[in-house]
């Protein structure tokens, strides 16, 4: 079985001081962990966190977004090439908060994934249904449509991506998908990836949405859950370490 990937998404949280003490505590507690780990930090702190992570190999650096454009007059955007300058390994693309608040479409998200891949950065492509979608029985249709756009644009290197299933209704709400609900959707995504590439086994499919120290082990034990994308619980070293420990046990 492949090693789990435990990725923290700090969202718009942190400060120079808070980042330094959080990462120090995570690094101090991480001896013997047997999983891949990443922290996806606000862009303003990429340079700081690159330095804080220098000289160790457990925790990789990630961004929370990447521009769909390569270079030029796009005020406020950050290109994949710029991220690469700071040794960024992962870039979250298509997080539901960006789809919702920045009107990102499936096509834009697919282009962002393409930009990341061409710079040698692994996109963590987020998909997930809203509560209304789920209640209307459209969960499968929505996540399949979101992933299809990525496959359409990135088919030739689709085995290089990471997918994160994040049901929108579970994000920041304390409501977690049950392990069975999550596994059901992960199996759908796995089948879709299998149809797209003979290398689908190497693609990690993460679960995100109120994953915490108490529920991580059960979620990570599911057959098609290869890790977690963690918001709130990634901001507390003890919680994040507990999730890393759960990911190490189920490796
Ligand atoms: P929470 O873990 O805070 O629910 O956030 C999940 C998420 O959106 C990670 O990208």
PDB file of C-alpha atoms in Angstrom, residues 68-155:
ATOM      1  CA  UNK A  68      -3.914  29.768 -14.717  1.00  0.00           C
ATOM      2  CA  UNK A  69      -1.668  32.220 -16.598  1.00  0.00           C
ATOM      3  CA  UNK A  70       2.021  31.783 -17.245  1.00  0.00           C
ATOM      4  CA  UNK A  71       3.335  35.359 -16.949  1.00  0.00           C
ATOM      5  CA  UNK A  72       2.348  38.970 -17.523  1.00  0.00           C
ATOM      6  CA  UNK A  73      -0.242  41.599 -16.616  1.00  0.00           C
ATOM      7  CA  UNK A  74      -2.299  39.650 -14.079  1.00  0.00           C
ATOM      8  CA  UNK A  75      -2.228  41.782 -10.948  1.00  0.00           C
ATOM      9  CA  UNK A  76      -2.205  39.798  -7.740  1.00  0.00           C
ATOM     10  CA  UNK A  77      -1.617  36.429  -9.403  1.00  0.00           C
ATOM     11  CA  UNK A  78       1.241  34.069  -8.582  1.00  0.00           C
ATOM     12  CA  UNK A  79       2.632  31.863 -11.331  1.00  0.00           C
ATOM     13  CA  UNK A  80       3.741  28.246 -11.114  1.00  0.00           C
ATOM     14  CA  UNK A  81       7.266  29.365 -12.004  1.00  0.00           C
ATOM     15  CA  UNK A  82       7.316  31.730  -9.018  1.00  0.00           C
ATOM     16  CA  UNK A  83       6.123  28.953  -6.716  1.00  0.00           C
ATOM     17  CA  UNK A  84       8.897  26.747  -8.052  1.00  0.00           C
ATOM     18  CA  UNK A  85      11.423  29.415  -7.012  1.00  0.00           C
ATOM     19  CA  UNK A  86      10.402  28.719  -3.395  1.00  0.00           C
ATOM     20  CA  UNK A  87      10.691  24.923  -3.718  1.00  0.00           C
ATOM     21  CA  UNK A  88       6.924  24.442  -3.692  1.00  0.00           C
ATOM     22  CA  UNK A  89       6.063  20.735  -4.227  1.00  0.00           C
ATOM     23  CA  UNK A  90       2.252  20.884  -4.126  1.00  0.00           C
ATOM     24  CA  UNK A  91      -0.352  23.435  -5.176  1.00  0.00           C
ATOM     25  CA  UNK A  92      -3.980  23.160  -4.154  1.00  0.00           C
ATOM     26  CA  UNK A  93      -6.220  23.976  -7.124  1.00  0.00           C
ATOM     27  CA  UNK A  94      -9.984  24.313  -7.280  1.00  0.00           C
ATOM     28  CA  UNK A  95     -10.602  24.495  -3.553  1.00  0.00           C
ATOM     29  CA  UNK A  96     -14.325  25.036  -3.011  1.00  0.00           C
ATOM     30  CA  UNK A  97     -13.606  28.371  -1.334  1.00  0.00           C
ATOM     31  CA  UNK A  98     -11.988  29.572  -4.560  1.00  0.00           C
ATOM     32  CA  UNK A  99     -14.736  28.072  -6.719  1.00  0.00           C
ATOM     33  CA  UNK A 100     -17.293  29.848  -4.503  1.00  0.00           C
ATOM     34  CA  UNK A 101     -15.687  33.224  -3.699  1.00  0.00           C
ATOM     35  CA  UNK A 102     -13.591  33.662  -6.839  1.00  0.00           C
ATOM     36  CA  UNK A 103     -15.977  32.069  -9.333  1.00  0.00           C
ATOM     37  CA  UNK A 104     -13.401  29.553 -10.538  1.00  0.00           C
ATOM     38  CA  UNK A 105     -14.846  27.255 -13.170  1.00  0.00           C
ATOM     39  CA  UNK A 106     -13.940  23.650 -13.924  1.00  0.00           C
ATOM     40  CA  UNK A 107     -12.058  24.906 -17.000  1.00  0.00           C
ATOM     41  CA  UNK A 108     -10.018  27.416 -14.973  1.00  0.00           C
ATOM     42  CA  UNK A 109      -9.168  24.783 -12.380  1.00  0.00           C
ATOM     43  CA  UNK A 110      -8.037  22.411 -15.147  1.00  0.00           C
ATOM     44  CA  UNK A 111      -5.726  25.113 -16.548  1.00  0.00           C
ATOM     45  CA  UNK A 112      -4.291  25.753 -13.086  1.00  0.00           C
ATOM     46  CA  UNK A 113      -3.539  22.061 -12.730  1.00  0.00           C
ATOM     47  CA  UNK A 114      -1.840  22.172 -16.134  1.00  0.00           C
ATOM     48  CA  UNK A 115       0.330  25.157 -15.136  1.00  0.00           C
ATOM     49  CA  UNK A 116       1.391  23.418 -11.954  1.00  0.00           C
ATOM     50  CA  UNK A 117       2.229  20.172 -13.741  1.00  0.00           C
ATOM     51  CA  UNK A 118       4.294  21.902 -16.388  1.00  0.00           C
ATOM     52  CA  UNK A 119       6.375  23.541 -13.636  1.00  0.00           C
ATOM     53  CA  UNK A 120       6.923  20.181 -11.923  1.00  0.00           C
ATOM     54  CA  UNK A 121       4.505  20.973  -9.078  1.00  0.00           C
ATOM     55  CA  UNK A 122       1.916  18.394  -8.032  1.00  0.00           C
ATOM     56  CA  UNK A 123      -1.577  19.873  -8.152  1.00  0.00           C
ATOM     57  CA  UNK A 124      -3.927  18.811  -5.368  1.00  0.00           C
ATOM     58  CA  UNK A 125      -7.167  19.030  -7.307  1.00  0.00           C
ATOM     59  CA  UNK A 126     -10.204  19.573  -5.085  1.00  0.00           C
ATOM     60  CA  UNK A 127     -13.638  18.264  -6.014  1.00  0.00           C
ATOM     61  CA  UNK A 128     -16.771  18.044  -3.930  1.00  0.00           C
ATOM     62  CA  UNK A 129     -20.509  18.522  -3.857  1.00  0.00           C
ATOM     63  CA  UNK A 130     -22.555  21.112  -1.955  1.00  0.00           C
ATOM     64  CA  UNK A 131     -25.253  20.100   0.494  1.00  0.00           C
ATOM     65  CA  UNK A 132     -27.867  20.972  -2.140  1.00  0.00           C
ATOM     66  CA  UNK A 133     -26.117  18.714  -4.672  1.00  0.00           C
ATOM     67  CA  UNK A 134     -26.082  15.848  -2.175  1.00  0.00           C
ATOM     68  CA  UNK A 135     -29.696  16.318  -1.211  1.00  0.00           C
ATOM     69  CA  UNK A 136     -30.634  16.324  -4.884  1.00  0.00           C
ATOM     70  CA  UNK A 137     -28.822  13.007  -5.361  1.00  0.00           C
ATOM     71  CA  UNK A 138     -26.191  14.628  -7.601  1.00  0.00           C
ATOM     72  CA  UNK A 139     -23.006  13.964  -5.655  1.00  0.00           C
ATOM     73  CA  UNK A 140     -21.557  11.507  -8.153  1.00  0.00           C
ATOM     74  CA  UNK A 141     -22.507  13.606 -11.165  1.00  0.00           C
ATOM     75  CA  UNK A 142     -20.875  16.744  -9.692  1.00  0.00           C
ATOM     76  CA  UNK A 143     -17.567  15.188  -8.675  1.00  0.00           C
ATOM     77  CA  UNK A 144     -17.332  13.270 -11.942  1.00  0.00           C
ATOM     78  CA  UNK A 145     -17.895  16.485 -13.914  1.00  0.00           C
ATOM     79  CA  UNK A 146     -15.232  18.331 -11.905  1.00  0.00           C
ATOM     80  CA  UNK A 147     -12.685  15.546 -12.365  1.00  0.00           C
ATOM     81  CA  UNK A 148     -13.560  15.069 -16.045  1.00  0.00           C
ATOM     82  CA  UNK A 149     -12.457  18.648 -16.770  1.00  0.00           C
ATOM     83  CA  UNK A 150      -9.066  17.907 -15.210  1.00  0.00           C
ATOM     84  CA  UNK A 151      -8.697  14.660 -17.144  1.00  0.00           C
ATOM     85  CA  UNK A 152      -9.736  16.345 -20.391  1.00  0.00           C
ATOM     86  CA  UNK A 153      -7.018  19.013 -20.096  1.00  0.00           C
ATOM     87  CA  UNK A 154      -4.293  16.945 -18.405  1.00  0.00           C
ATOM     88  CA  UNK A 155      -4.933  13.446 -19.682  1.00  0.00           C
TER      89      UNK A 155
END
